[in-house]
Amino acid sequence: MRGPLLRKVGAYAFAIVFILAGWWVTAWLVNSPALPTPGATFGVLAANLPALVPYFLTSTGRVVASLALGTVLAVPLAQVCARSRRLDGLFAPVLYILYPIPKVVLLPILLVLLGLGDAPKIVLVTLTVFFQVLVAVRDAVRAVPEGAVLSARALGASRWGIYRSVTVPATLPAVFTSLRIGVGTAIAVLFIAEAMAGSTGLGYFIMQSWSMVNYPRMFAGIVALAVLGLVLYGIFDAAERRLTRWRS
Amino acid sequence: MQQKGAQVAFRHTGLVYNRDGQAVRACADVDFTVPAGCSAAVIGPSGCGKSSLLLMAAGLLEPTDGEVLVNGRPLTGPRRETAFIPQDLGLFPWKTVLQNAMAGLRFHGMPKAAAAQRAREALESVGLEGFERAYPKDLSGGMRQRLALARGLAIDADLLLMDEPLSAIDALLREDLQDMLLDFWRRSARTQVLVTHSIEEAVYLGQVIVVFSDRPATVACCLDNPRVGTPDWRDSDGFAAQCRAVREALARAVDR
Ligand SMILES: Nc1ncnc2c1ncn2[C@@H]1O[C@H](COP(=O)(O)OP(=O)(O)OP(=O)(O)O)[C@@H](O)[C@H]1O
Ligand SMILES: [Mg+2]
């Protein structure tokens, strides 16, 4: 038990050293206030933290709300569609056409319709998350072994019982996998939305600092956005691991 | 424990699948009865429609012709007292061994504590005590097989339907599990229908051996096999002779 754990900690320590070294060398070569060295970053962060916090909280709230909303809408639809040939026949072509569209191009329309506040950003990121989760869960439900469904029915499971005991637990890991993979895109889309319109959120904070030529402030915003992505990624990764202990 | 096994009767049972608008006849005019408490082995060429027949007996698939009667009543859906073990065992990999064994009782609405108690007893009787908290992935093939059986024991089934349950198991262990199935059947009043493609397995476990023709499956012949369960049956001359008889019947059924 100790061997693998130590090796894992070692691997992560190495990765961190590797990244910091790469960062340091790049910063040293670039030699610009837009890219401080790792050593200087703490000072930059500390100096800009009070200004940063409200923007950070706004962005966090938007991402979390969108991830939750997208998941809550996508999972039941995917579950029901994948189990019903008729519904799936209806929705599959719709999904096929809409899925590849980069949802971010809808931003201008949403800005016209919903203004400059939270609504257009949350709707846009929710749309992005929704399609990713929908497709992943639909595929996962279809991959559930037919024998498990048959034996549940034979054991007396109702339609609801099949969802609760078979297709939902079997596909829960896929929900978190798709969220983990989708969180990067979600944050990227949020950044674009915040940078383009309104005066709230980290996207705005970063681009405003850029236009003020306050590079340390800009960099502090970038680090904050990176941390947000990393933390969410870690949470989904942990949830996924916990929920897949039954897998080989 | 159930006092009486169930009687299963196929009455001119036929099944036509509809695959992308094309009709696939899986079973045609199947007509035979498995008496209460009997152990029947169903054997036939691969792809002939054996699994489909078992699905109908489990109430999971409605015949398109004729009917399936259990204890004289036409099936309208799965019965509470029927245990069905599909070809891939149908275990829930995301549930623990105990939760798998409890599943049927929980679907029937039994409270958790009582269901766990019954499931523990079932697990113990198949030799899986101590594995309650393991997941199916942690079990060997034979243990998974026994877990599938424990599910049926937990619901106190009077009818056990098995679809090639031992096909994924190596030869030596297979004989052990066959002995276990035989033992469980003899100690209970349960009726048992076993689909298999192994002639030896059919002769070792089936009091009646139902030989099916090529697709669409229909009964080619029923062979009585009264010495099932007698001591040293597997090693006797009668066993070898009976295997030969089944092999010939199968060959005739395919030739037709
Ligand atoms: N859901 C389905 N839809 C359409 N056709 C099906 C379906 N299930 C089975 N079939 C077809 O019906 C026929 C009988 O299938 P079945 O699985 O009952 O045979 P089997 O005797 O159990 O085969 P095996 O020996 O391979 O287990 C096959 O030709 C199969 O392709
Ligand atoms: Mg089959």
Short mmCIF file of C-alpha atoms in Angstrom, two decimals, chain A residues 20-218:
data_model
loop_
_atom_site.label_atom_id
_atom_site.label_comp_id
_atom_site.label_asym_id
_atom_site.label_seq_id
_atom_site.Cartn_x
_atom_site.Cartn_y
_atom_site.Cartn_z
CA LEU A 20 7.47 25.33 -12.41
CA ALA A 21 10.84 24.92 -14.11
CA GLY A 22 9.27 25.29 -17.57
CA TRP A 23 7.34 28.34 -16.39
CA TRP A 24 10.45 29.86 -14.82
CA VAL A 25 12.56 29.34 -17.92
CA THR A 26 9.83 30.75 -20.19
CA ALA A 27 9.30 33.78 -17.93
CA TRP A 28 13.02 34.39 -17.81
CA LEU A 29 13.31 34.16 -21.62
CA VAL A 30 10.23 36.30 -22.31
CA ASN A 31 11.21 38.79 -19.65
CA SER A 32 7.89 40.66 -19.64
CA PRO A 33 5.65 41.92 -16.82
CA ALA A 34 2.82 39.95 -18.52
CA LEU A 35 4.46 36.70 -17.43
CA PRO A 36 6.01 36.93 -13.95
CA THR A 37 8.26 34.11 -12.73
CA PRO A 38 6.72 31.57 -10.31
CA GLY A 39 8.56 33.26 -7.46
CA ALA A 40 7.09 36.66 -8.26
CA THR A 41 3.57 35.28 -8.71
CA PHE A 42 2.81 34.96 -5.00
CA GLY A 43 3.57 38.60 -4.50
CA VAL A 44 1.46 39.52 -7.53
CA LEU A 45 -1.44 37.38 -6.31
CA ALA A 46 -1.28 38.75 -2.78
CA ALA A 47 -1.24 42.33 -4.01
CA ASN A 48 -4.26 41.84 -6.27
CA LEU A 49 -6.26 39.47 -4.11
CA PRO A 50 -8.70 42.01 -2.61
CA ALA A 51 -9.61 43.28 -6.08
CA LEU A 52 -9.81 39.75 -7.45
CA VAL A 53 -12.07 38.02 -4.94
CA PRO A 54 -15.48 39.39 -6.02
CA TYR A 55 -14.74 38.59 -9.67
CA PHE A 56 -13.55 35.12 -8.74
CA LEU A 57 -16.72 34.44 -6.75
CA THR A 58 -18.92 35.62 -9.62
CA SER A 59 -17.21 33.31 -12.11
CA THR A 60 -17.26 30.38 -9.70
CA GLY A 61 -20.97 30.85 -9.10
CA ARG A 62 -21.66 30.93 -12.83
CA VAL A 63 -19.64 27.82 -13.64
CA VAL A 64 -21.08 25.83 -10.75
CA ALA A 65 -24.64 26.88 -11.59
CA SER A 66 -24.14 26.00 -15.26
CA LEU A 67 -22.56 22.63 -14.52
CA ALA A 68 -25.38 21.76 -12.14
CA LEU A 69 -28.12 22.97 -14.47
CA GLY A 70 -26.65 21.29 -17.54
CA THR A 71 -26.32 17.99 -15.68
CA VAL A 72 -29.77 18.12 -14.12
CA LEU A 73 -31.34 18.74 -17.52
CA ALA A 74 -29.21 16.28 -19.50
CA VAL A 75 -29.20 13.19 -17.28
CA PRO A 76 -32.95 12.47 -17.13
CA LEU A 77 -33.37 13.20 -20.82
CA ALA A 78 -30.47 10.90 -21.72
CA GLN A 79 -31.80 8.15 -19.43
CA VAL A 80 -35.29 8.22 -20.86
CA CYS A 81 -34.16 8.59 -24.50
CA ALA A 82 -31.65 5.78 -24.38
CA ARG A 83 -34.21 3.36 -22.94
CA SER A 84 -36.97 4.18 -25.40
CA ARG A 85 -36.43 3.36 -29.03
CA ARG A 86 -39.24 5.70 -30.10
CA LEU A 87 -37.95 8.74 -28.21
CA ASP A 88 -34.41 8.01 -29.29
CA GLY A 89 -35.50 7.84 -32.91
CA LEU A 90 -36.99 11.27 -32.45
CA PHE A 91 -34.09 12.88 -30.60
CA ALA A 92 -31.05 11.20 -32.15
CA PRO A 93 -31.12 13.25 -35.39
CA VAL A 94 -31.71 16.47 -33.45
CA LEU A 95 -28.75 15.67 -31.25
CA TYR A 96 -26.64 14.69 -34.23
CA ILE A 97 -27.16 18.06 -35.84
CA LEU A 98 -26.90 20.24 -32.73
CA TYR A 99 -24.05 18.50 -30.91
CA PRO A 100 -21.19 19.56 -33.22
CA ILE A 101 -22.23 23.24 -33.27
CA PRO A 102 -19.83 25.18 -31.04
CA LYS A 103 -22.35 26.69 -28.63
CA VAL A 104 -20.15 29.73 -28.11
CA VAL A 105 -21.27 31.18 -31.47
CA LEU A 106 -24.69 31.68 -29.91
CA LEU A 107 -23.21 34.25 -27.53
CA PRO A 108 -24.16 37.36 -29.56
CA ILE A 109 -27.75 36.14 -29.83
CA LEU A 110 -27.92 35.47 -26.10
CA LEU A 111 -26.49 38.91 -25.37
CA VAL A 112 -29.20 40.51 -27.48
CA LEU A 113 -31.93 38.48 -25.86
CA LEU A 114 -30.74 38.30 -22.25
CA GLY A 115 -28.63 41.40 -21.67
CA LEU A 116 -25.23 41.69 -20.04
CA GLY A 117 -25.76 40.03 -16.65
CA ASP A 118 -25.54 36.45 -15.41
CA ALA A 119 -28.26 35.03 -17.63
CA PRO A 120 -26.54 34.87 -21.04
CA LYS A 121 -23.34 33.46 -19.50
CA ILE A 122 -25.13 30.79 -17.52
CA VAL A 123 -27.31 29.82 -20.46
CA LEU A 124 -24.32 29.55 -22.78
CA VAL A 125 -22.20 27.43 -20.44
CA THR A 126 -25.24 25.32 -19.50
CA LEU A 127 -25.82 24.58 -23.18
CA THR A 128 -22.20 23.49 -23.57
CA VAL A 129 -22.36 21.21 -20.54
CA PHE A 130 -25.81 19.90 -21.42
CA PHE A 131 -24.79 18.46 -24.77
CA GLN A 132 -21.60 16.93 -23.45
CA VAL A 133 -23.35 15.17 -20.60
CA LEU A 134 -26.31 14.18 -22.76
CA VAL A 135 -24.19 12.42 -25.36
CA ALA A 136 -21.97 10.71 -22.79
CA VAL A 137 -24.84 9.40 -20.67
CA ARG A 138 -26.88 8.30 -23.66
CA ASP A 139 -23.95 6.20 -24.90
CA ALA A 140 -23.38 4.84 -21.40
CA VAL A 141 -27.01 3.75 -20.98
CA ARG A 142 -26.89 1.96 -24.29
CA ALA A 143 -23.76 0.12 -23.17
CA VAL A 144 -25.44 -1.27 -20.04
CA PRO A 145 -25.41 -5.07 -20.40
CA GLU A 146 -28.85 -6.28 -21.49
CA GLY A 147 -28.59 -9.16 -19.01
CA ALA A 148 -28.61 -6.74 -16.07
CA VAL A 149 -31.81 -5.12 -17.32
CA LEU A 150 -33.42 -8.50 -17.99
CA SER A 151 -32.54 -9.91 -14.61
CA ALA A 152 -33.82 -6.77 -12.90
CA ARG A 153 -37.12 -7.10 -14.74
CA ALA A 154 -37.26 -10.79 -13.92
CA LEU A 155 -36.66 -9.95 -10.26
CA GLY A 156 -39.70 -7.73 -10.34
CA ALA A 157 -38.25 -4.26 -10.94
CA SER A 158 -40.68 -1.63 -12.13
CA ARG A 159 -39.75 0.83 -14.87
CA TRP A 160 -38.66 3.23 -12.16
CA GLY A 161 -36.78 0.41 -10.41
CA ILE A 162 -34.80 -0.24 -13.59
CA TYR A 163 -33.69 3.39 -13.66
CA ARG A 164 -32.93 3.51 -9.98
CA SER A 165 -31.16 0.18 -9.66
CA VAL A 166 -29.69 -0.40 -13.09
CA THR A 167 -29.26 2.37 -15.61
CA VAL A 168 -28.61 5.27 -13.23
CA PRO A 169 -25.95 3.59 -11.06
CA ALA A 170 -24.41 1.99 -14.14
CA THR A 171 -24.01 5.36 -15.84
CA LEU A 172 -23.19 7.63 -12.90
CA PRO A 173 -19.45 7.35 -13.56
CA ALA A 174 -20.06 8.56 -17.12
CA VAL A 175 -21.72 11.70 -15.74
CA PHE A 176 -18.61 12.61 -13.79
CA THR A 177 -16.27 11.62 -16.60
CA SER A 178 -18.10 13.96 -18.95
CA LEU A 179 -18.10 16.74 -16.35
CA ARG A 180 -14.40 16.27 -15.71
CA ILE A 181 -13.64 16.42 -19.41
CA GLY A 182 -16.15 19.23 -19.96
CA VAL A 183 -15.00 21.56 -17.21
CA GLY A 184 -12.16 22.93 -19.33
CA THR A 185 -14.51 23.82 -22.18
CA ALA A 186 -17.03 25.26 -19.75
CA ILE A 187 -14.47 27.62 -18.27
CA ALA A 188 -13.15 28.59 -21.69
CA VAL A 189 -16.66 29.46 -22.87
CA LEU A 190 -17.32 31.42 -19.67
CA PHE A 191 -14.08 33.34 -20.16
CA ILE A 192 -15.09 34.35 -23.67
CA ALA A 193 -18.57 35.34 -22.56
CA GLU A 194 -17.30 37.44 -19.66
CA ALA A 195 -14.53 38.99 -21.73
CA MET A 196 -16.93 40.02 -24.46
CA ALA A 197 -19.77 41.54 -22.52
CA GLY A 198 -20.59 42.96 -19.11
CA SER A 199 -18.33 44.10 -16.32
CA THR A 200 -18.29 41.11 -14.00
CA GLY A 201 -16.37 37.87 -13.65
CA LEU A 202 -12.76 36.87 -14.15
CA GLY A 203 -12.97 37.12 -17.93
CA TYR A 204 -13.80 40.80 -17.60
CA PHE A 205 -11.19 41.26 -14.84
CA ILE A 206 -8.44 39.80 -17.02
CA MET A 207 -9.29 41.77 -20.15
CA GLN A 208 -9.82 44.99 -18.19
CA SER A 209 -6.37 44.60 -16.59
CA TRP A 210 -4.95 43.97 -20.05
CA SER A 211 -6.43 47.18 -21.42
CA MET A 212 -5.19 49.08 -18.33
CA VAL A 213 -1.71 47.65 -19.08
CA ASN A 214 -1.69 46.33 -15.50
CA TYR A 215 0.03 43.04 -16.33
CA PRO A 216 0.55 41.74 -12.79
CA ARG A 217 -3.19 42.25 -12.14
CA MET A 218 -3.99 40.46 -15.42
#
